[in-house]
XYZ file of C-alpha atoms in Angstrom:
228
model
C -1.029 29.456 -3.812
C -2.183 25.660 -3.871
C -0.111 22.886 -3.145
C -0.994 19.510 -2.901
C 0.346 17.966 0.620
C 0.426 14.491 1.757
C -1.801 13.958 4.318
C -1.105 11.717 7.875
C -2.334 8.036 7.431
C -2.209 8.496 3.370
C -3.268 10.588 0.529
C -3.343 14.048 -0.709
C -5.039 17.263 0.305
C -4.886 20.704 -1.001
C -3.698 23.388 1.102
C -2.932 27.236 0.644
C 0.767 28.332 1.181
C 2.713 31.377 0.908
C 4.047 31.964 -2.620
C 8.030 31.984 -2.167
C 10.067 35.451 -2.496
C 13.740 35.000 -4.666
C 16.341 35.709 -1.987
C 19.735 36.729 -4.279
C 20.797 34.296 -6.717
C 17.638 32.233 -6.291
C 14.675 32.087 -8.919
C 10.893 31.092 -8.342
C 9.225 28.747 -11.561
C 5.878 29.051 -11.682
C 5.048 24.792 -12.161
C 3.191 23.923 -15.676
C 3.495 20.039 -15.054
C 4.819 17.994 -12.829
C 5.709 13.990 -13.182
C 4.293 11.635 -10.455
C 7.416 9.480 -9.234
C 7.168 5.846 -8.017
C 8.724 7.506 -4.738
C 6.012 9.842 -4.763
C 3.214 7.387 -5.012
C 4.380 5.404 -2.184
C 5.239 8.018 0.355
C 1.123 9.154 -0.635
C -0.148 5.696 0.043
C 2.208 5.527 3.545
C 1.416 9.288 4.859
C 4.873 9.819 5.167
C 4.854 13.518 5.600
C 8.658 14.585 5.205
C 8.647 16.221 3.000
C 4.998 17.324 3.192
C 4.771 18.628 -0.087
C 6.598 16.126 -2.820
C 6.769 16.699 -6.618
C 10.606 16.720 -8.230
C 9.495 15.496 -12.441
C 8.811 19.841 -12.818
C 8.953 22.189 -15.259
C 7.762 25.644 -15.065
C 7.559 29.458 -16.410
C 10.260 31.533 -14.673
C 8.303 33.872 -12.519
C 10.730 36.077 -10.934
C 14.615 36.319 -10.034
C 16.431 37.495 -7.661
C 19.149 39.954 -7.537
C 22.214 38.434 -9.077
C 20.645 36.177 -11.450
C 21.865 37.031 -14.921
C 21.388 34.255 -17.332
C 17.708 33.691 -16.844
C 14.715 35.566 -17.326
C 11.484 35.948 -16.556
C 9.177 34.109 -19.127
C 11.519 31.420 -20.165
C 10.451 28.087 -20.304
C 12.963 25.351 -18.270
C 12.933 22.090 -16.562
C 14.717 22.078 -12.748
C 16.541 19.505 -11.684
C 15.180 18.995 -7.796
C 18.608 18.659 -6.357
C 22.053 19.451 -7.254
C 25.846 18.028 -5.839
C 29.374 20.005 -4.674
C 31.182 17.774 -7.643
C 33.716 18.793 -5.109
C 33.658 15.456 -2.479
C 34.609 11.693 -2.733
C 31.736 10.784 -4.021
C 31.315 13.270 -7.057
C 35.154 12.962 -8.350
C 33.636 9.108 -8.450
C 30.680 9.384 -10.310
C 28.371 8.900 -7.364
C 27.176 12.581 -6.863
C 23.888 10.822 -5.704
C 25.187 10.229 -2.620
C 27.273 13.310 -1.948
C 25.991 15.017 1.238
C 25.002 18.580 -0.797
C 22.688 16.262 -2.575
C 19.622 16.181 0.098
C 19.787 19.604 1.503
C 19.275 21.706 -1.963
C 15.783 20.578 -3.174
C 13.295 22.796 -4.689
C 10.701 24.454 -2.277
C 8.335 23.928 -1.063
C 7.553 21.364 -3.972
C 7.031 20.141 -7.415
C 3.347 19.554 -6.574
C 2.420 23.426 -5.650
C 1.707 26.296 -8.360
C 5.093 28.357 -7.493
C 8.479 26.827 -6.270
C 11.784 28.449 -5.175
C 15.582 27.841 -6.745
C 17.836 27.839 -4.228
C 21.000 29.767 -5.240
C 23.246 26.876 -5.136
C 21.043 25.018 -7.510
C 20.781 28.385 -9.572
C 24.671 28.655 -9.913
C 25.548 24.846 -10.497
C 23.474 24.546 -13.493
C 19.992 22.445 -12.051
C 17.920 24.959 -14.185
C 17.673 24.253 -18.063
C 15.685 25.865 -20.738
C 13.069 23.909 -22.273
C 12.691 24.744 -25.920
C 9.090 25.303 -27.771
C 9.494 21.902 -29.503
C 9.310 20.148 -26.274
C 5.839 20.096 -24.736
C 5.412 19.975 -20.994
C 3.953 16.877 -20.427
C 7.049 15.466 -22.424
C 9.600 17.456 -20.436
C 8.558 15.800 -17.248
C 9.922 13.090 -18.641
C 13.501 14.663 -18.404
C 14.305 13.705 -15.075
C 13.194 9.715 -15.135
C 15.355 9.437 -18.622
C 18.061 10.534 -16.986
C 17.689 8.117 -14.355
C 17.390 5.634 -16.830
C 20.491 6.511 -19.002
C 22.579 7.255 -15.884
C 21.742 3.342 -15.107
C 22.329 1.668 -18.327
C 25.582 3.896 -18.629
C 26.875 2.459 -15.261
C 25.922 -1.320 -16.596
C 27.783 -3.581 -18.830
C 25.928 -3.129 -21.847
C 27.108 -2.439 -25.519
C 25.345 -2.054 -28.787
C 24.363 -5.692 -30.197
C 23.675 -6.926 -26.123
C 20.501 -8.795 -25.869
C 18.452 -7.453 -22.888
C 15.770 -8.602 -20.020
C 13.993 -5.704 -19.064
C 11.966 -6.812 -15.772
C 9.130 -4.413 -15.020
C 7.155 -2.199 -18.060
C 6.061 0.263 -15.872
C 7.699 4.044 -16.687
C 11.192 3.113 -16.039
C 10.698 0.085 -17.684
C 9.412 1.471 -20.965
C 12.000 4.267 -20.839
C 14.435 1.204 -20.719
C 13.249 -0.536 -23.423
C 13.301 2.489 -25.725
C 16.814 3.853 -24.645
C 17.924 0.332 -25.475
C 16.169 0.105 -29.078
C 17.957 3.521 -29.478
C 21.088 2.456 -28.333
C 21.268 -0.741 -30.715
C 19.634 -3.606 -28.400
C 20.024 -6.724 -30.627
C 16.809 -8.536 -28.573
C 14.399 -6.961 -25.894
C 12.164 -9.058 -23.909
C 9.879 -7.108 -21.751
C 9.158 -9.425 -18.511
C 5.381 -7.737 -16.826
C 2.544 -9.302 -15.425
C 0.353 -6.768 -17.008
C -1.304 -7.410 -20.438
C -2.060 -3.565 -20.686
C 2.154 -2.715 -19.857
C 3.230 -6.048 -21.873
C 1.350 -4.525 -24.918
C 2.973 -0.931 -24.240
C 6.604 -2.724 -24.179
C 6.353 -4.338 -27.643
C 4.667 -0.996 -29.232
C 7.613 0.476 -27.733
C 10.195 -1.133 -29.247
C 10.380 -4.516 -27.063
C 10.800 -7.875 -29.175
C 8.209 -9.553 -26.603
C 6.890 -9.508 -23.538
C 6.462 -12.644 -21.211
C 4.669 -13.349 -17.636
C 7.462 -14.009 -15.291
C 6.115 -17.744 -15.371
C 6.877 -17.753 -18.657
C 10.406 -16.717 -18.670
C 12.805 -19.804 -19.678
C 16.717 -18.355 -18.146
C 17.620 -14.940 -17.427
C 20.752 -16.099 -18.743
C 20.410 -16.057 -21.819
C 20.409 -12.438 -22.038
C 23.888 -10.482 -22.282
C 21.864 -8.249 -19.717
C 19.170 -7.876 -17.375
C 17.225 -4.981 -15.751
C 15.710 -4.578 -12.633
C 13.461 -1.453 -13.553
């Protein structure tokens, strides 16, 4: 199969690999789409080559199981989330499963950015793999894994319906801010971007306005303000 590999000194190059085998419990997706992440872009313009092959935004086809699976099928549409925690340590009891060791060692391989990926088992069993439904297209379901980002950090802020907001940045994250806040009863959104294209893509998004960071008057004056 193709994958698409970082290559030393920066950039991408397409390479053949071997097309994974389903050890038991484990599932291979064959990839439809596949987000490109901030991370992504600047391990690509570094040539940092671990790990070689990057992707993590996926959604697929299942193409085969393994023995043991039971509740998926091959055929159905999901999204896969790239990594998956105990929820058994210190840091998942506290809501900070990011950081529990599990967390690193159970992504998909060898990549989001390759025709076919494996499930590990672990991921399999602790629920990483979700069906998509039909009224979802691809291109929108890579767009699973940044939301969650995004509502996972507003949830973990102060804010409450009626807050005025700062949103600082309209790239993706950004514009996935400013819509989770219009959706979650933002009384006033200003969109802070240097970009005229992104500052126009805030306010058709659901931003009040959008400002040069010159422009800004106080911070302050906001009940809240994200970094994005």
């Amino acid at each position: 199969m193709k994958a698409a590999v970082v290559k030393k000194g920066g950039g991408l190059g397409v390479i053949d690999v071997e097309i994974p085998k389903p050890g038991e419990g484990e599932i291979v997706v064959k990839m439809t789409a596949c987000g490109i992440c901030g991370t992504d872009l600047e391990k690509i313009k570094s040539g940092t080559e671990t790990p070689p092959i990057l992707g993590h935004e996926v959604v697929g086809i299942v193409e085969e199981i393994g023995r043991g699976v039971k509740d998926l099928q091959p055929g159905l549409r999901v999204f896969v989330h790239h990594h998956i925690s105990c929820g058994k340590c210190w840091y998942c009891y506290t809501g900070s499963e990011t950081m529990c060791p599990l967390f690193k060692e159970t992504n998909i391989y060898p990549g989001g950015f390759s025709e076919y990926f494996l499930v590990p088992r672990i991921n399999v069993e602790r629920g990483s793999v979700h069906i998509l439904p039909e009224r979802i297209s691809w291109i929108r379901g890579t767009f699973i894994e940044p939301l969650a980002t995004v509502i996972r950090g507003l949830s973990k802020s102060t804010y409450k319906p009626g807050y005025s907001a700062a949103v600082i940045g309209s790239g993706p994250m950004g514009l996935l801010f400013i819509m989770l806040l219009r959706s979650m009863g933002a009384s006033e959104i200003t969109a802070i971007d240097l970009s005229k294209t992104r500052c126009s893509a805030a306010t058709t998004l659901g931003a009040d306005s959008c400002v040069h960071p010159e422009s800004i008057d106080d911070l302050r004056k906001h009940d809240i303000a994200i970094l994005s």
